[in-house]
Tab-separated table of C-alpha atoms in Angstrom:
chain	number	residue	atom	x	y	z
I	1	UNK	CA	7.520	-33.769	27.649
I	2	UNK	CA	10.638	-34.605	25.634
I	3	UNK	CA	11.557	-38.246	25.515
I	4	UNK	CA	14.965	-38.675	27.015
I	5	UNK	CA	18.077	-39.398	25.045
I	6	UNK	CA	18.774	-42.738	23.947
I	7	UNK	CA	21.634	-44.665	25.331
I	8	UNK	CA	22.450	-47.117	27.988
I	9	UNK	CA	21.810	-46.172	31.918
I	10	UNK	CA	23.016	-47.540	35.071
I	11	UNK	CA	21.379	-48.192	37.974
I	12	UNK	CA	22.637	-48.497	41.096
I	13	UNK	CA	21.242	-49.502	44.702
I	14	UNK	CA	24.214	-48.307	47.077
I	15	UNK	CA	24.178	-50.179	50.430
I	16	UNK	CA	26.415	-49.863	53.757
I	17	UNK	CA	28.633	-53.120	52.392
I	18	UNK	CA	28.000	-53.444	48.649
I	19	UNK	CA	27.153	-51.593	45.309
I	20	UNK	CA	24.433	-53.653	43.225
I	21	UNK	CA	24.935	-51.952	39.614
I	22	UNK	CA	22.400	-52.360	36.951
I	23	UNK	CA	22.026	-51.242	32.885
I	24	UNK	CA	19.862	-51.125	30.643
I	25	UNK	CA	19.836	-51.718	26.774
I	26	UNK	CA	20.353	-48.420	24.720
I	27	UNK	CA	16.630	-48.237	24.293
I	28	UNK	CA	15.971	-48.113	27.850
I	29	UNK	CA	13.455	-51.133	27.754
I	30	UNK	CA	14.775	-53.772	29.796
I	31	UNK	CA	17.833	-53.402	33.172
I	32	UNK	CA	19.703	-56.507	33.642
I	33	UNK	CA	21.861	-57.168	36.317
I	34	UNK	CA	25.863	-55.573	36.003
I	35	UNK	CA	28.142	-56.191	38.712
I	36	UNK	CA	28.392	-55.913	42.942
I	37	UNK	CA	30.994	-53.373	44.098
I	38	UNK	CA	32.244	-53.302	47.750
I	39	UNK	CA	32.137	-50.453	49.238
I	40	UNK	CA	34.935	-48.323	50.337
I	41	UNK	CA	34.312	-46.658	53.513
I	42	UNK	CA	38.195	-45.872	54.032
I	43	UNK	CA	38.331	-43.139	51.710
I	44	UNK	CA	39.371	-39.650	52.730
I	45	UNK	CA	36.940	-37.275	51.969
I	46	UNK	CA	39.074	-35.523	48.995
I	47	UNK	CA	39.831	-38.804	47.249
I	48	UNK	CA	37.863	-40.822	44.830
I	49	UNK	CA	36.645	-43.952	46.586
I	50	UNK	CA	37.488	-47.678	45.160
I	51	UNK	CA	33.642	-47.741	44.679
I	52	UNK	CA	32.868	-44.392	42.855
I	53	UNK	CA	36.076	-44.781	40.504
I	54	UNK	CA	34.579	-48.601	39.448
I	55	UNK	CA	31.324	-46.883	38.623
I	56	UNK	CA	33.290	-44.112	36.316
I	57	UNK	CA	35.005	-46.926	34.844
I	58	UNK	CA	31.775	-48.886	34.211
I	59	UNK	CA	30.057	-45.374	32.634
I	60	UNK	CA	32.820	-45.132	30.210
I	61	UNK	CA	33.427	-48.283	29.478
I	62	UNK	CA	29.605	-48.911	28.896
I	63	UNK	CA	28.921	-45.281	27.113
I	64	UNK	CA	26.023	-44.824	29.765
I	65	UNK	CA	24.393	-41.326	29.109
I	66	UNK	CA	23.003	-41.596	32.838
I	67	UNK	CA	22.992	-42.757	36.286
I	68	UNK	CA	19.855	-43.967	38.288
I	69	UNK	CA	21.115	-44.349	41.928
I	70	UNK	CA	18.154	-45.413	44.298
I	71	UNK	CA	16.970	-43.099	47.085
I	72	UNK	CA	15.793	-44.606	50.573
I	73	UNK	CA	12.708	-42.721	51.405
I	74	UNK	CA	10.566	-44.010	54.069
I	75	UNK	CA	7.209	-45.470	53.804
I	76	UNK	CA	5.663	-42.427	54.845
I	77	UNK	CA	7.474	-40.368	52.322
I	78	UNK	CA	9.838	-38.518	54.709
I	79	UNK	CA	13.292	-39.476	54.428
I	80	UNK	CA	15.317	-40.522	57.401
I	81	UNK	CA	19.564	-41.029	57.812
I	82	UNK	CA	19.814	-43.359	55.183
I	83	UNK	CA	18.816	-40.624	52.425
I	84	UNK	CA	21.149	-37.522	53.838
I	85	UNK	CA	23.975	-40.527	53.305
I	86	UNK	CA	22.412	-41.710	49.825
I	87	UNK	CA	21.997	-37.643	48.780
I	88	UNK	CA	25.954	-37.541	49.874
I	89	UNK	CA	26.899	-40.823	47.992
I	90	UNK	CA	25.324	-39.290	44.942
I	91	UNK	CA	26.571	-35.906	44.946
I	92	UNK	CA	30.414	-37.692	45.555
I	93	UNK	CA	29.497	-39.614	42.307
I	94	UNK	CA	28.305	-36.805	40.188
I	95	UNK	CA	31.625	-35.054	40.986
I	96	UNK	CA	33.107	-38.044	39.806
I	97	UNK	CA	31.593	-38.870	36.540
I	98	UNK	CA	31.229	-34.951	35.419
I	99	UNK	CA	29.215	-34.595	32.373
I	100	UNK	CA	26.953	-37.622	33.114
I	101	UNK	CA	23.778	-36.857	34.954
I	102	UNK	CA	22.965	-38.611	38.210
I	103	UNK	CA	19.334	-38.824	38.987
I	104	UNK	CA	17.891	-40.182	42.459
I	105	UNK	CA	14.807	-41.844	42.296
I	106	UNK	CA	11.789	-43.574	44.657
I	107	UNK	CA	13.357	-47.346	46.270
I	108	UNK	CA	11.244	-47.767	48.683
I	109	UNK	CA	10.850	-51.545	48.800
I	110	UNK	CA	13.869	-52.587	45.583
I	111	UNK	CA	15.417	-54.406	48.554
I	112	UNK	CA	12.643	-56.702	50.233
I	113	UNK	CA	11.505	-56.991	46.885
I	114	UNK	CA	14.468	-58.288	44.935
I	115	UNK	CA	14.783	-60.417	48.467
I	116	UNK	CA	11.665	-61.975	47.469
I	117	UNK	CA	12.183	-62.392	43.680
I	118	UNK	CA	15.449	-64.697	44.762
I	119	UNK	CA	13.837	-66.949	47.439
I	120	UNK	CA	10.574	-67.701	45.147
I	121	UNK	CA	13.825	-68.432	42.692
I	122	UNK	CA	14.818	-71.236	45.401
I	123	UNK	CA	18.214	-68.477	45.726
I	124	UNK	CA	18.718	-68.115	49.423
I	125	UNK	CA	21.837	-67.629	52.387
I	126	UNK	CA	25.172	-66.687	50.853
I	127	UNK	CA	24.333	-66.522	47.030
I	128	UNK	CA	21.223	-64.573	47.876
I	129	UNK	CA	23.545	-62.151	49.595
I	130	UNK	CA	25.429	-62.251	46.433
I	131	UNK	CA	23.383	-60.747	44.145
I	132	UNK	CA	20.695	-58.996	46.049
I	133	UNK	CA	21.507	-55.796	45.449
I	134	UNK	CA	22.427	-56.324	41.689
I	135	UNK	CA	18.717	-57.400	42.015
I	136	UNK	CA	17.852	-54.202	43.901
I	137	UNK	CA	19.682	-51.976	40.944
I	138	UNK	CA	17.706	-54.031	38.449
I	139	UNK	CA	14.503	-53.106	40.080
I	140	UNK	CA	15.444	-49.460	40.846
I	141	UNK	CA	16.571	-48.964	36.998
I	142	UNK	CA	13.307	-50.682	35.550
I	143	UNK	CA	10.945	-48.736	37.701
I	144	UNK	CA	12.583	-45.804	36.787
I	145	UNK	CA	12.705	-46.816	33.246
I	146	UNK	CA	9.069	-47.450	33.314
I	147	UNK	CA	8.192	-44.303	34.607
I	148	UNK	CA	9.787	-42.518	32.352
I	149	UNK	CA	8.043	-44.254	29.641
I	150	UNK	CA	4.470	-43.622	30.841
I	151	UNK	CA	5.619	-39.533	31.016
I	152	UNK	CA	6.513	-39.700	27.540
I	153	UNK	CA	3.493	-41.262	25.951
């Protein structure tokens, strides 16, 4: 298998209330947290929303070569509501960004654990809510990023 291309990728853990964004270093070796975007729900359907046009901004502006958005499947493997709406989110984004590749991939658990990772930090209530799903992007991205590497040796 060919190793991917080099350059920076974001991931991105897309929630009913917030965006958690993610990147990684042009090597793809380590995802550190970004930003949190609100969501905008408001949109019409043939608009760009708020949300989407932040994460085009943050592709260009960042030179990513890719976007790892994180896809709700259930424990069993089957996916529920939450992925049709993910799958939908994603495809709204790809229109959005054009030429740079969205990828879904596996986020089963980022949530509970970048939920965990905070409170064993002592980060809890408000701030937790915060930056939880920057978390959540970070873990998305590096398992993704991991897996990629172990294909490639």
């Amino acid at each position: 298998m060919m190793a991917p291309p080099r350059g920076r990728r974001l991931g991105v853990d897309v929630g009913k209330v917030r965006v958690g964004v993610a990147i990684c270093d042009p090597d793809g070796i380590l995802a550190t947290p970004l930003v949190t975007v609100s969501r905008d729900m408001g949109a019409a359907a043939d608009s760009v929303p708020a949300d989407i046009a932040e994460l085009r901004r943050l592709v260009a502006e960042h030179e990513a070569v890719q976007i790892v958005v994180g896809l709700p499947v259930r424990l069993s493997g089957a996916e529920g509501a939450a992925a049709v709406d993910i799958r939908a989110y994603a495809d709204r984004l790809a229109r959005a960004v054009g030429d740079v590749p969205v990828v879904l991939t596996d986020e089963r658990m980022s949530t509970v654990v970048a939920t965990r990772r905070l409170a064993e930090r002592g980060v809890r209530g408000r701030r937790q809510r915060a930056v939880v799903d920057q978390v959540a992007a970070v873990e998305i991205l590096q398992s993704w990023l991991d897996a990629q590497r172990r294909q490639t040796r």
